[in-house]
Tab-separated table of C-alpha atoms in Angstrom:
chain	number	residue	atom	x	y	z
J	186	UNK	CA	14.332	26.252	-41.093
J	187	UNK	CA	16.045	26.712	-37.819
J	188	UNK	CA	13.890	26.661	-34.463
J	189	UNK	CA	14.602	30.074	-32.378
J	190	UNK	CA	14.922	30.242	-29.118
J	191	UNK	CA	13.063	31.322	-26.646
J	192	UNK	CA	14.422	34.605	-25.240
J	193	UNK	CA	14.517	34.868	-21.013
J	194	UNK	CA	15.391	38.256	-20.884
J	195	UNK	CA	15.367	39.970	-17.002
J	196	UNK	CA	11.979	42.007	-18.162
J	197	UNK	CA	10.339	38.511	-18.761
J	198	UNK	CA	11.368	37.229	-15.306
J	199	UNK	CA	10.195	40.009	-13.403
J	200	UNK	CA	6.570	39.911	-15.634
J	201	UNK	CA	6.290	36.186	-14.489
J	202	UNK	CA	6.725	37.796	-10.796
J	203	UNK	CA	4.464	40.606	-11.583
J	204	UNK	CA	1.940	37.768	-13.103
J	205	UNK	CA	1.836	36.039	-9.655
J	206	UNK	CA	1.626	38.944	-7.427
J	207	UNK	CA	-1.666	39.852	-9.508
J	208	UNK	CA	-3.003	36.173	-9.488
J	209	UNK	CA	-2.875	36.085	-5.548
J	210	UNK	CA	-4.331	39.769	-5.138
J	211	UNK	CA	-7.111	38.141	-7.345
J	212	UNK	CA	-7.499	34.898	-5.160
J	213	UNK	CA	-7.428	37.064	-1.738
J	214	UNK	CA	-10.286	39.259	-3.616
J	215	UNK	CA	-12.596	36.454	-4.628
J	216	UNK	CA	-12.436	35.453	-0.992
J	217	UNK	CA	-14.318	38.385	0.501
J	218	UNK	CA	-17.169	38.049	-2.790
J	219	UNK	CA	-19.380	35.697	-0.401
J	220	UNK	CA	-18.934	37.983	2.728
J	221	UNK	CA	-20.339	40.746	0.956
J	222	UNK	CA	-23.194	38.690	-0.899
J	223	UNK	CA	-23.938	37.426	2.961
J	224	UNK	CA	-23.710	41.309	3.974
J	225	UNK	CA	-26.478	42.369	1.027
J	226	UNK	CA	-28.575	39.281	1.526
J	227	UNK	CA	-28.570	39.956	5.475
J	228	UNK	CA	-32.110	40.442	7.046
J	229	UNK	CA	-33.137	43.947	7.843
J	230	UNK	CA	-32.699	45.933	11.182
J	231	UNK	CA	-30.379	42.843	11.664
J	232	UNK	CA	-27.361	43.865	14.107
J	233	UNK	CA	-23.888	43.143	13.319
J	234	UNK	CA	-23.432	40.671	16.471
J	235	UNK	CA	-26.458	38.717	15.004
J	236	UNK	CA	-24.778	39.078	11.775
J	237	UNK	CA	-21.353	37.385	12.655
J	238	UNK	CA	-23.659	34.877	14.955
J	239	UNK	CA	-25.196	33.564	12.274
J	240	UNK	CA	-22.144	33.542	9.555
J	241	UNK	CA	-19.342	32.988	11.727
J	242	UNK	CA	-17.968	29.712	9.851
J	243	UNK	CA	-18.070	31.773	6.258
J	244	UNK	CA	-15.880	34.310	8.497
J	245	UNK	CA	-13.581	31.835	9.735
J	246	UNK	CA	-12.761	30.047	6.729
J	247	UNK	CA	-12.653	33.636	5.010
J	248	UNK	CA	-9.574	34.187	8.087
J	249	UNK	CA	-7.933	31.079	7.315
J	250	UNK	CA	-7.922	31.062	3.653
J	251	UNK	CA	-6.517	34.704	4.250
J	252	UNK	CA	-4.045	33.633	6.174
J	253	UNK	CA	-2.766	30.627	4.525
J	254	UNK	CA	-2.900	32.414	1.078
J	255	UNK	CA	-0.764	35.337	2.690
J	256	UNK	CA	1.734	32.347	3.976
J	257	UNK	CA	1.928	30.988	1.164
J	258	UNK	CA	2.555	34.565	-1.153
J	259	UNK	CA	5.180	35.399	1.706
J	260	UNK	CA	7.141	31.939	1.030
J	261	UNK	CA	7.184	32.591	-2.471
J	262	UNK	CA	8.281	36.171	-1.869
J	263	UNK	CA	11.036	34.371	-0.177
J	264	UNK	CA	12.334	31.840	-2.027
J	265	UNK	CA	12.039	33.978	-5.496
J	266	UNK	CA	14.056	37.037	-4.182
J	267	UNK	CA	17.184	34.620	-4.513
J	268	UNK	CA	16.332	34.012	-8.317
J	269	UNK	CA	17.747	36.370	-11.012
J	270	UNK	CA	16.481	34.211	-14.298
J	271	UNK	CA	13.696	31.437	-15.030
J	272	UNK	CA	13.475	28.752	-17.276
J	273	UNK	CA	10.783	27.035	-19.131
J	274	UNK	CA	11.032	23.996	-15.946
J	275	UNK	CA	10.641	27.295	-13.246
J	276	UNK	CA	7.663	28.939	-15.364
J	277	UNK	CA	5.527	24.817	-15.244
J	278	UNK	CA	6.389	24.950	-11.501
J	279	UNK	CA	4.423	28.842	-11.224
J	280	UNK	CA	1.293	27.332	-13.460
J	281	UNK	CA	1.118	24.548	-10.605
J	282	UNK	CA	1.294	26.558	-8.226
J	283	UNK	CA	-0.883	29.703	-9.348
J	284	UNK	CA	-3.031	27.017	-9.825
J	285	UNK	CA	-3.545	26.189	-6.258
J	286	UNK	CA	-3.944	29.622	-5.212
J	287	UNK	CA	-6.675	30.007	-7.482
J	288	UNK	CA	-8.638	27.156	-6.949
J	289	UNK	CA	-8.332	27.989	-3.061
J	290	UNK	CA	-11.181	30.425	-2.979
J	291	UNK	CA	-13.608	27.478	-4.219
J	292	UNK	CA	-12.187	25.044	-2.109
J	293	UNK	CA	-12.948	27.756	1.022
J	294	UNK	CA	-16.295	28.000	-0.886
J	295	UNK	CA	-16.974	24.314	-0.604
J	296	UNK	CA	-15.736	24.104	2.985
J	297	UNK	CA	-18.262	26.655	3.752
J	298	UNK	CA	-21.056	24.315	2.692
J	299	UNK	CA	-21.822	22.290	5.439
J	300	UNK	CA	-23.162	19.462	3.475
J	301	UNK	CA	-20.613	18.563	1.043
J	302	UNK	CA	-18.556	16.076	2.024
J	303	UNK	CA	-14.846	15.246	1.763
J	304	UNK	CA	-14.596	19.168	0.762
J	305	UNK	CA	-11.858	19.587	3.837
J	306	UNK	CA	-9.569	16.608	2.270
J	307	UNK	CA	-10.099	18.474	-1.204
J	308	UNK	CA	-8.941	21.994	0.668
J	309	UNK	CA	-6.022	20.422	2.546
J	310	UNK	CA	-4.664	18.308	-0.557
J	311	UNK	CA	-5.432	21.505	-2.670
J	312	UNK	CA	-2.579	22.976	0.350
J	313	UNK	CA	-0.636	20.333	0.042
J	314	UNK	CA	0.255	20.453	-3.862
J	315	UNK	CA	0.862	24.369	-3.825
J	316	UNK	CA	3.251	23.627	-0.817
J	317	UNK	CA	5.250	20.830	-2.578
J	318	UNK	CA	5.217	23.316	-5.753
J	319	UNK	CA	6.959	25.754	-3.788
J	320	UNK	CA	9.140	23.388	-2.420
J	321	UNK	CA	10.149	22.295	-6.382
J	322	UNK	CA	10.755	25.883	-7.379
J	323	UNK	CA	13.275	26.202	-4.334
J	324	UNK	CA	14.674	22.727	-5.486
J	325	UNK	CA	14.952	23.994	-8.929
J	326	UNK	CA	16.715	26.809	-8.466
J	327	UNK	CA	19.509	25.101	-5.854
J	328	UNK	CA	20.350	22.745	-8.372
J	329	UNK	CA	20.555	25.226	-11.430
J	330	UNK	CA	22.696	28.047	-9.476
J	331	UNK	CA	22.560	30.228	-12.607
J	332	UNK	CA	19.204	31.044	-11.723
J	333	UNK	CA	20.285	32.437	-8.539
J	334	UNK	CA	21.815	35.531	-7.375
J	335	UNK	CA	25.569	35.042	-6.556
J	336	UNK	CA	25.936	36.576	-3.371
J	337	UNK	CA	26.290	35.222	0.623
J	338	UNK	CA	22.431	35.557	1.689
J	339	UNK	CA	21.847	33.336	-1.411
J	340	UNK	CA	24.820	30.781	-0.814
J	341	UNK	CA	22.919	30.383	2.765
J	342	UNK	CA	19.616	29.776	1.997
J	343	UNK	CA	21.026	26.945	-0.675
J	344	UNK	CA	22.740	25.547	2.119
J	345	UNK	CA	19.884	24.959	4.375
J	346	UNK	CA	18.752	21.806	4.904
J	347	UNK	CA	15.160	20.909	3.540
J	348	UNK	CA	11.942	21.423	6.068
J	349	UNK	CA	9.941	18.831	6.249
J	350	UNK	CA	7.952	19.835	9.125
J	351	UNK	CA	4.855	21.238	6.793
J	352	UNK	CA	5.149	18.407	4.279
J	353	UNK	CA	4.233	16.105	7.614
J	354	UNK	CA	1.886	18.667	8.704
J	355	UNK	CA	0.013	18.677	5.794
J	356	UNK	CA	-0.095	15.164	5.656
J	357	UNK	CA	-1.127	14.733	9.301
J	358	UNK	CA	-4.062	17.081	8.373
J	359	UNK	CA	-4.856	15.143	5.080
J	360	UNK	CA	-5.276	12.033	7.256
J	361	UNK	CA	-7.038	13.456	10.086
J	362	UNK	CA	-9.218	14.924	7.438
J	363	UNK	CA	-10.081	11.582	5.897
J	364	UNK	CA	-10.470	9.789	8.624
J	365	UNK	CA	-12.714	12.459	10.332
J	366	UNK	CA	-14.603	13.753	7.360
J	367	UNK	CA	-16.685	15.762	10.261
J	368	UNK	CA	-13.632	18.136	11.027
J	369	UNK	CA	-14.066	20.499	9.183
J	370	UNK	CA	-11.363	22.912	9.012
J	371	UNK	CA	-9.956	21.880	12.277
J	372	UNK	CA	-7.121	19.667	11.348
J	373	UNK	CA	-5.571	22.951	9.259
J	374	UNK	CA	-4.527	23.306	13.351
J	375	UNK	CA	-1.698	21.066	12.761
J	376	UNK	CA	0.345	23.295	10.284
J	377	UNK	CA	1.007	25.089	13.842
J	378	UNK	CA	3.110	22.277	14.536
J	379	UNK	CA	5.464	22.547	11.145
J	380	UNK	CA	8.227	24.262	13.062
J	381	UNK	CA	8.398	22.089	16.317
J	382	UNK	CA	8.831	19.056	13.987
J	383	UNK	CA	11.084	20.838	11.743
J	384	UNK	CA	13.022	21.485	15.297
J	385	UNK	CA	13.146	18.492	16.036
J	386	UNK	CA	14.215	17.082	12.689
J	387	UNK	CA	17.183	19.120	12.944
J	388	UNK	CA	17.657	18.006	16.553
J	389	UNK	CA	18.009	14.573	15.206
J	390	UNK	CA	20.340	15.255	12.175
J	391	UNK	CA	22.800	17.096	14.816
């Protein structure tokens, strides 16, 4: 008997987008779950100062996994309005990196806890794979142009050279993290530096 194939059909490309949007509204929501356990577990008559006070780092990482989950929705937003189609190689690259947005609430969980070790190396290399996966659907699609749209904002962003400046930053922080196991969440500081090096990259290829 003959195999079928496997239809792509436009509906099916914009469920696999629909699929991730709902995936990262789900990771940003399980971030907030142990602010509000905090908020019904709180002492009574306690004030609100006394309240941050006492759970500021649960608040922090809470901010940072925010924003770093809303950075890396936004990229993704990005890169896939140039896409038109998927393929089976596109939809592997999404499980890997749904995959990292979803473990990212734990990871913030375990960065919370004070006494587990090595749980900012876990967070940062957890980072570091959904950044690369990005990085491979991008890839992907400039080498299969069918995938793309055919017009001049699409021809441009192909044409860009690659940014390495978060791959190093990411790596910086990986080793910083390792290194200094005692960090914490501090070395996430260096991502601020992806676009000087990326600037400077480009400084050097010119």
């Amino acid at each position: 008997m003959a195999e079928i194939g496997v239809r792509r059909t436009r509906e099916g490309f914009a469920r696999l987008i629909t699929f991730a949007d709902a995936v990262v509204a789900i990771a940003l929501t399980l971030l907030v779950l142990p602010l509000t356990d905090l908020a019904n577990e709180g002492a009574e008559n306690a004030g609100f100062t006394s309240f941050v006070a006492e759970n500021y780092p649960v608040m922090l990482s809470f901010a940072i996994s925010f924003a770093v989950i809303w950075v890396l929705w936004r990229n993704h937003h990005r890169i896939m309005e140039h896409f038109v189609a998927y393929d089976d190689v596109l939809a592997k690259l999404h499980l890997v990196w749904l995959a990292t947005i979803i473990v990212l609430p734990f990871a913030t969980a375990l960065l919370d806890n004070s006494r587990m070790q090595w749980s900012n190396v876990f967070y940062i290399a957890v980072l570091g794979v959904s950044i690369i996966s990005l990085r491979g659907i991008a890839r992907w699609g400039i080498a299969h142009p069918a995938l793309l749209d055919d017009d001049a904002d699409t021809r441009a962003w192909a044409a860009q050279p690659s940014d390495y400046g978060t791959l190093i930053a990411v790596a910086a922080a990986l080793i910083v993290a390792i290194v200094v196991p005692q960090a914490d969440a501090w070395p996430l500081l260096l991502l601020l530096l992806s676009s000087p090096i990326d600037a400077l990259i480009n400084r050097f290829r010119h």
